[in-house]
Amino acid sequence: TFTPALNESVIATKEEELASLNNTNVVRVDARSAADFIAKRIPDSINILMDDYLNADGTVKSFGDLTSFLDSKGITPGKTIITNCYAGYRSSQAYFIFRLTGYNVSVYDGSTTEWFADTALPTQP
């Protein structure tokens, strides 16, 4: 018999995302397409696509290659990562990569769909 249990520590809420906006120890990773990211995003997010974590043959990059790549994006050990996309699908893939590499990460599953629906929240391009 399987008894599911929600691990709330891996889910970020809109309120947590908002509270993180001025925190330099939190990195918001947007996994949407580059065009959508450029058009509108949660402030100070960085855009990393799933392909950025993969080798040409579709396998996940080595730990060293991943950490070098993430470091080049300003994502260093000790920082907290919140991933987002449209509704949690792509950001869950990113979550998996960050967990594999040992980062403290959560998924904002409401993502930009929830964020953009609230016109009181800040956005960028």
PDB file of N, CA and C in Angstrom, residues 13-79:
ATOM      1  N   THR A  13       6.018  28.997  -2.703  1.00  0.00           N
ATOM      2  CA  THR A  13       4.745  29.686  -2.920  1.00  0.00           C
ATOM      3  C   THR A  13       4.996  31.053  -3.561  1.00  0.00           C
ATOM      4  N   LYS A  14       3.924  31.658  -4.014  1.00  0.00           N
ATOM      5  CA  LYS A  14       4.010  33.014  -4.562  1.00  0.00           C
ATOM      6  C   LYS A  14       4.584  33.966  -3.511  1.00  0.00           C
ATOM      7  N   GLU A  15       4.167  33.808  -2.271  1.00  0.00           N
ATOM      8  CA  GLU A  15       4.644  34.672  -1.187  1.00  0.00           C
ATOM      9  C   GLU A  15       6.144  34.484  -0.950  1.00  0.00           C
ATOM     10  N   GLU A  16       6.613  33.246  -1.013  1.00  0.00           N
ATOM     11  CA  GLU A  16       8.051  32.994  -0.851  1.00  0.00           C
ATOM     12  C   GLU A  16       8.841  33.566  -2.018  1.00  0.00           C
ATOM     13  N   GLU A  17       8.294  33.440  -3.219  1.00  0.00           N
ATOM     14  CA  GLU A  17       8.948  34.006  -4.403  1.00  0.00           C
ATOM     15  C   GLU A  17       9.041  35.528  -4.261  1.00  0.00           C
ATOM     16  N   LEU A  18       7.950  36.153  -3.856  1.00  0.00           N
ATOM     17  CA  LEU A  18       7.936  37.607  -3.672  1.00  0.00           C
ATOM     18  C   LEU A  18       8.937  38.028  -2.598  1.00  0.00           C
ATOM     19  N   ALA A  19       8.969  37.323  -1.489  1.00  0.00           N
ATOM     20  CA  ALA A  19       9.887  37.657  -0.399  1.00  0.00           C
ATOM     21  C   ALA A  19      11.350  37.498  -0.801  1.00  0.00           C
ATOM     22  N   SER A  20      11.613  36.676  -1.811  1.00  0.00           N
ATOM     23  CA  SER A  20      12.996  36.420  -2.224  1.00  0.00           C
ATOM     24  C   SER A  20      13.554  37.482  -3.161  1.00  0.00           C
ATOM     25  N   LEU A  21      12.720  38.405  -3.632  1.00  0.00           N
ATOM     26  CA  LEU A  21      13.142  39.323  -4.691  1.00  0.00           C
ATOM     27  C   LEU A  21      14.353  40.178  -4.339  1.00  0.00           C
ATOM     28  N   ASN A  22      14.512  40.561  -3.124  1.00  0.00           N
ATOM     29  CA  ASN A  22      15.657  41.397  -2.758  1.00  0.00           C
ATOM     30  C   ASN A  22      16.742  40.625  -2.021  1.00  0.00           C
ATOM     31  N   ASN A  23      16.665  39.318  -2.079  1.00  0.00           N
ATOM     32  CA  ASN A  23      17.623  38.463  -1.379  1.00  0.00           C
ATOM     33  C   ASN A  23      18.678  37.976  -2.364  1.00  0.00           C
ATOM     34  N   THR A  24      19.905  38.435  -2.213  1.00  0.00           N
ATOM     35  CA  THR A  24      20.976  38.066  -3.148  1.00  0.00           C
ATOM     36  C   THR A  24      21.429  36.619  -2.980  1.00  0.00           C
ATOM     37  N   ASN A  25      20.958  35.947  -1.926  1.00  0.00           N
ATOM     38  CA  ASN A  25      21.294  34.537  -1.747  1.00  0.00           C
ATOM     39  C   ASN A  25      20.285  33.605  -2.397  1.00  0.00           C
ATOM     40  N   VAL A  26      19.279  34.189  -3.062  1.00  0.00           N
ATOM     41  CA  VAL A  26      18.274  33.397  -3.770  1.00  0.00           C
ATOM     42  C   VAL A  26      18.400  33.680  -5.262  1.00  0.00           C
ATOM     43  N   VAL A  27      18.425  32.610  -6.040  1.00  0.00           N
ATOM     44  CA  VAL A  27      18.473  32.734  -7.496  1.00  0.00           C
ATOM     45  C   VAL A  27      17.184  32.156  -8.058  1.00  0.00           C
ATOM     46  N   ARG A  28      16.502  32.944  -8.876  1.00  0.00           N
ATOM     47  CA  ARG A  28      15.286  32.497  -9.546  1.00  0.00           C
ATOM     48  C   ARG A  28      15.648  32.054 -10.949  1.00  0.00           C
ATOM     49  N   VAL A  29      15.387  30.789 -11.252  1.00  0.00           N
ATOM     50  CA  VAL A  29      15.718  30.213 -12.557  1.00  0.00           C
ATOM     51  C   VAL A  29      14.427  29.992 -13.334  1.00  0.00           C
ATOM     52  N   ASP A  30      14.311  30.653 -14.466  1.00  0.00           N
ATOM     53  CA  ASP A  30      13.154  30.571 -15.350  1.00  0.00           C
ATOM     54  C   ASP A  30      13.489  29.592 -16.471  1.00  0.00           C
ATOM     55  N   ALA A  31      12.700  28.533 -16.587  1.00  0.00           N
ATOM     56  CA  ALA A  31      12.975  27.474 -17.565  1.00  0.00           C
ATOM     57  C   ALA A  31      12.145  27.606 -18.841  1.00  0.00           C
ATOM     58  N   ARG A  32      11.484  28.746 -19.030  1.00  0.00           N
ATOM     59  CA  ARG A  32      10.686  28.951 -20.245  1.00  0.00           C
ATOM     60  C   ARG A  32      11.589  29.265 -21.432  1.00  0.00           C
ATOM     61  N   SER A  33      10.997  29.323 -22.603  1.00  0.00           N
ATOM     62  CA  SER A  33      11.769  29.631 -23.811  1.00  0.00           C
ATOM     63  C   SER A  33      12.403  31.015 -23.680  1.00  0.00           C
ATOM     64  N   ALA A  34      13.481  31.220 -24.422  1.00  0.00           N
ATOM     65  CA  ALA A  34      14.174  32.508 -24.383  1.00  0.00           C
ATOM     66  C   ALA A  34      13.249  33.645 -24.810  1.00  0.00           C
ATOM     67  N   ALA A  35      12.425  33.420 -25.822  1.00  0.00           N
ATOM     68  CA  ALA A  35      11.505  34.466 -26.303  1.00  0.00           C
ATOM     69  C   ALA A  35      10.511  34.864 -25.219  1.00  0.00           C
ATOM     70  N   ASP A  36       9.939  33.891 -24.532  1.00  0.00           N
ATOM     71  CA  ASP A  36       8.986  34.190 -23.461  1.00  0.00           C
ATOM     72  C   ASP A  36       9.675  34.876 -22.286  1.00  0.00           C
ATOM     73  N   PHE A  37      10.886  34.432 -21.984  1.00  0.00           N
ATOM     74  CA  PHE A  37      11.659  35.029 -20.895  1.00  0.00           C
ATOM     75  C   PHE A  37      11.947  36.501 -21.185  1.00  0.00           C
ATOM     76  N   ILE A  38      12.364  36.792 -22.400  1.00  0.00           N
ATOM     77  CA  ILE A  38      12.688  38.176 -22.781  1.00  0.00           C
ATOM     78  C   ILE A  38      11.440  39.052 -22.725  1.00  0.00           C
ATOM     79  N   ALA A  39      10.299  38.507 -23.129  1.00  0.00           N
ATOM     80  CA  ALA A  39       9.057  39.283 -23.169  1.00  0.00           C
ATOM     81  C   ALA A  39       8.581  39.689 -21.781  1.00  0.00           C
ATOM     82  N   LYS A  40       8.629  38.771 -20.826  1.00  0.00           N
ATOM     83  CA  LYS A  40       8.110  39.056 -19.484  1.00  0.00           C
ATOM     84  C   LYS A  40       8.600  37.982 -18.530  1.00  0.00           C
ATOM     85  N   ARG A  41       9.035  38.409 -17.346  1.00  0.00           N
ATOM     86  CA  ARG A  41       9.567  37.451 -16.378  1.00  0.00           C
ATOM     87  C   ARG A  41       9.419  37.974 -14.960  1.00  0.00           C
ATOM     88  N   ILE A  42       9.597  37.082 -14.011  1.00  0.00           N
ATOM     89  CA  ILE A  42       9.689  37.464 -12.604  1.00  0.00           C
ATOM     90  C   ILE A  42      11.008  38.216 -12.457  1.00  0.00           C
ATOM     91  N   PRO A  43      11.023  39.356 -11.760  1.00  0.00           N
ATOM     92  CA  PRO A  43      12.242  40.171 -11.682  1.00  0.00           C
ATOM     93  C   PRO A  43      13.482  39.387 -11.255  1.00  0.00           C
ATOM     94  N   ASP A  44      14.562  39.746 -11.908  1.00  0.00           N
ATOM     95  CA  ASP A  44      15.901  39.231 -11.618  1.00  0.00           C
ATOM     96  C   ASP A  44      16.034  37.723 -11.786  1.00  0.00           C
ATOM     97  N   SER A  45      15.157  37.135 -12.584  1.00  0.00           N
ATOM     98  CA  SER A  45      15.293  35.710 -12.918  1.00  0.00           C
ATOM     99  C   SER A  45      16.385  35.552 -13.965  1.00  0.00           C
ATOM    100  N   ILE A  46      16.936  34.351 -14.021  1.00  0.00           N
ATOM    101  CA  ILE A  46      17.850  34.026 -15.112  1.00  0.00           C
ATOM    102  C   ILE A  46      17.227  32.895 -15.916  1.00  0.00           C
ATOM    103  N   ASN A  47      17.513  32.865 -17.182  1.00  0.00           N
ATOM    104  CA  ASN A  47      16.905  31.905 -18.093  1.00  0.00           C
ATOM    105  C   ASN A  47      17.881  30.771 -18.367  1.00  0.00           C
ATOM    106  N   ILE A  48      17.492  29.561 -17.957  1.00  0.00           N
ATOM    107  CA  ILE A  48      18.269  28.364 -18.267  1.00  0.00           C
ATOM    108  C   ILE A  48      17.288  27.327 -18.801  1.00  0.00           C
ATOM    109  N   LEU A  49      17.564  26.837 -19.993  1.00  0.00           N
ATOM    110  CA  LEU A  49      16.713  25.838 -20.628  1.00  0.00           C
ATOM    111  C   LEU A  49      17.218  24.442 -20.319  1.00  0.00           C
ATOM    112  N   MET A  50      16.366  23.446 -20.420  1.00  0.00           N
ATOM    113  CA  MET A  50      16.753  22.067 -20.121  1.00  0.00           C
ATOM    114  C   MET A  50      17.944  21.632 -20.966  1.00  0.00           C
ATOM    115  N   ASP A  51      17.971  22.037 -22.232  1.00  0.00           N
ATOM    116  CA  ASP A  51      19.095  21.661 -23.093  1.00  0.00           C
ATOM    117  C   ASP A  51      20.436  22.154 -22.559  1.00  0.00           C
ATOM    118  N   ASP A  52      20.428  23.220 -21.771  1.00  0.00           N
ATOM    119  CA  ASP A  52      21.666  23.748 -21.204  1.00  0.00           C
ATOM    120  C   ASP A  52      22.303  22.790 -20.206  1.00  0.00           C
ATOM    121  N   TYR A  53      21.523  21.872 -19.660  1.00  0.00           N
ATOM    122  CA  TYR A  53      22.024  20.899 -18.688  1.00  0.00           C
ATOM    123  C   TYR A  53      22.482  19.600 -19.350  1.00  0.00           C
ATOM    124  N   LEU A  54      22.290  19.506 -20.667  1.00  0.00           N
ATOM    125  CA  LEU A  54      22.518  18.243 -21.378  1.00  0.00           C
ATOM    126  C   LEU A  54      23.678  18.308 -22.357  1.00  0.00           C
ATOM    127  N   ASN A  55      24.273  17.143 -22.583  1.00  0.00           N
ATOM    128  CA  ASN A  55      25.261  16.979 -23.643  1.00  0.00           C
ATOM    129  C   ASN A  55      24.540  16.882 -24.983  1.00  0.00           C
ATOM    130  N   ALA A  56      25.302  16.924 -26.068  1.00  0.00           N
ATOM    131  CA  ALA A  56      24.730  16.842 -27.414  1.00  0.00           C
ATOM    132  C   ALA A  56      23.948  15.543 -27.625  1.00  0.00           C
ATOM    133  N   ASP A  57      24.330  14.465 -26.922  1.00  0.00           N
ATOM    134  CA  ASP A  57      23.641  13.178 -27.102  1.00  0.00           C
ATOM    135  C   ASP A  57      22.412  13.024 -26.188  1.00  0.00           C
ATOM    136  N   GLY A  58      22.062  14.099 -25.458  1.00  0.00           N
ATOM    137  CA  GLY A  58      20.872  14.072 -24.609  1.00  0.00           C
ATOM    138  C   GLY A  58      21.106  13.579 -23.193  1.00  0.00           C
ATOM    139  N   THR A  59      22.330  13.186 -22.861  1.00  0.00           N
ATOM    140  CA  THR A  59      22.641  12.772 -21.497  1.00  0.00           C
ATOM    141  C   THR A  59      22.939  13.998 -20.643  1.00  0.00           C
ATOM    142  N   VAL A  60      22.758  13.869 -19.348  1.00  0.00           N
ATOM    143  CA  VAL A  60      23.036  14.969 -18.431  1.00  0.00           C
ATOM    144  C   VAL A  60      24.546  15.196 -18.364  1.00  0.00           C
ATOM    145  N   LYS A  61      24.941  16.452 -18.386  1.00  0.00           N
ATOM    146  CA  LYS A  61      26.355  16.807 -18.284  1.00  0.00           C
ATOM    147  C   LYS A  61      26.950  16.257 -16.989  1.00  0.00           C
ATOM    148  N   SER A  62      28.242  16.126 -16.960  1.00  0.00           N
ATOM    149  CA  SER A  62      28.930  15.654 -15.763  1.00  0.00           C
ATOM    150  C   SER A  62      28.765  16.681 -14.635  1.00  0.00           C
ATOM    151  N   PHE A  63      28.981  16.220 -13.421  1.00  0.00           N
ATOM    152  CA  PHE A  63      28.888  17.099 -12.263  1.00  0.00           C
ATOM    153  C   PHE A  63      29.791  18.317 -12.447  1.00  0.00           C
ATOM    154  N   GLY A  64      31.022  18.099 -12.870  1.00  0.00           N
ATOM    155  CA  GLY A  64      31.965  19.205 -13.063  1.00  0.00           C
ATOM    156  C   GLY A  64      31.495  20.193 -14.114  1.00  0.00           C
ATOM    157  N   ASP A  65      30.994  19.675 -15.233  1.00  0.00           N
ATOM    158  CA  ASP A  65      30.495  20.554 -16.293  1.00  0.00           C
ATOM    159  C   ASP A  65      29.262  21.331 -15.829  1.00  0.00           C
ATOM    160  N   LEU A  66      28.376  20.657 -15.102  1.00  0.00           N
ATOM    161  CA  LEU A  66      27.181  21.341 -14.592  1.00  0.00           C
ATOM    162  C   LEU A  66      27.543  22.449 -13.612  1.00  0.00           C
ATOM    163  N   THR A  67      28.414  22.138 -12.661  1.00  0.00           N
ATOM    164  CA  THR A  67      28.748  23.148 -11.654  1.00  0.00           C
ATOM    165  C   THR A  67      29.517  24.314 -12.283  1.00  0.00           C
ATOM    166  N   SER A  68      30.351  24.033 -13.277  1.00  0.00           N
ATOM    167  CA  SER A  68      31.044  25.122 -13.985  1.00  0.00           C
ATOM    168  C   SER A  68      30.047  26.000 -14.725  1.00  0.00           C
ATOM    169  N   PHE A  69      29.102  25.368 -15.398  1.00  0.00           N
ATOM    170  CA  PHE A  69      28.071  26.105 -16.129  1.00  0.00           C
ATOM    171  C   PHE A  69      27.242  26.957 -15.165  1.00  0.00           C
ATOM    172  N   LEU A  70      26.797  26.363 -14.067  1.00  0.00           N
ATOM    173  CA  LEU A  70      25.968  27.094 -13.110  1.00  0.00           C
ATOM    174  C   LEU A  70      26.746  28.239 -12.476  1.00  0.00           C
ATOM    175  N   ASP A  71      28.014  28.005 -12.177  1.00  0.00           N
ATOM    176  CA  ASP A  71      28.861  29.056 -11.626  1.00  0.00           C
ATOM    177  C   ASP A  71      28.959  30.233 -12.601  1.00  0.00           C
ATOM    178  N   SER A  72      29.026  29.939 -13.890  1.00  0.00           N
ATOM    179  CA  SER A  72      29.096  31.010 -14.896  1.00  0.00           C
ATOM    180  C   SER A  72      27.817  31.835 -14.940  1.00  0.00           C
ATOM    181  N   LYS A  73      26.729  31.282 -14.429  1.00  0.00           N
ATOM    182  CA  LYS A  73      25.445  31.980 -14.360  1.00  0.00           C
ATOM    183  C   LYS A  73      25.232  32.651 -13.004  1.00  0.00           C
ATOM    184  N   GLY A  74      26.235  32.583 -12.113  1.00  0.00           N
ATOM    185  CA  GLY A  74      26.114  33.182 -10.790  1.00  0.00           C
ATOM    186  C   GLY A  74      25.434  32.291  -9.771  1.00  0.00           C
ATOM    187  N   ILE A  75      25.281  31.021 -10.120  1.00  0.00           N
ATOM    188  CA  ILE A  75      24.649  30.063  -9.209  1.00  0.00           C
ATOM    189  C   ILE A  75      25.765  29.271  -8.545  1.00  0.00           C
ATOM    190  N   THR A  76      26.013  29.601  -7.302  1.00  0.00           N
ATOM    191  CA  THR A  76      27.113  29.001  -6.572  1.00  0.00           C
ATOM    192  C   THR A  76      26.595  28.261  -5.345  1.00  0.00           C
ATOM    193  N   PRO A  77      27.392  27.307  -4.839  1.00  0.00           N
ATOM    194  CA  PRO A  77      26.966  26.584  -3.631  1.00  0.00           C
ATOM    195  C   PRO A  77      26.645  27.563  -2.502  1.00  0.00           C
ATOM    196  N   GLY A  78      25.635  27.224  -1.733  1.00  0.00           N
ATOM    197  CA  GLY A  78      25.202  28.082  -0.640  1.00  0.00           C
ATOM    198  C   GLY A  78      24.024  28.966  -1.003  1.00  0.00           C
ATOM    199  N   LYS A  79      23.786  29.151  -2.301  1.00  0.00           N
ATOM    200  CA  LYS A  79      22.625  29.933  -2.724  1.00  0.00           C
ATOM    201  C   LYS A  79      21.397  29.032  -2.776  1.00  0.00           C
TER     202      LYS A  79
END
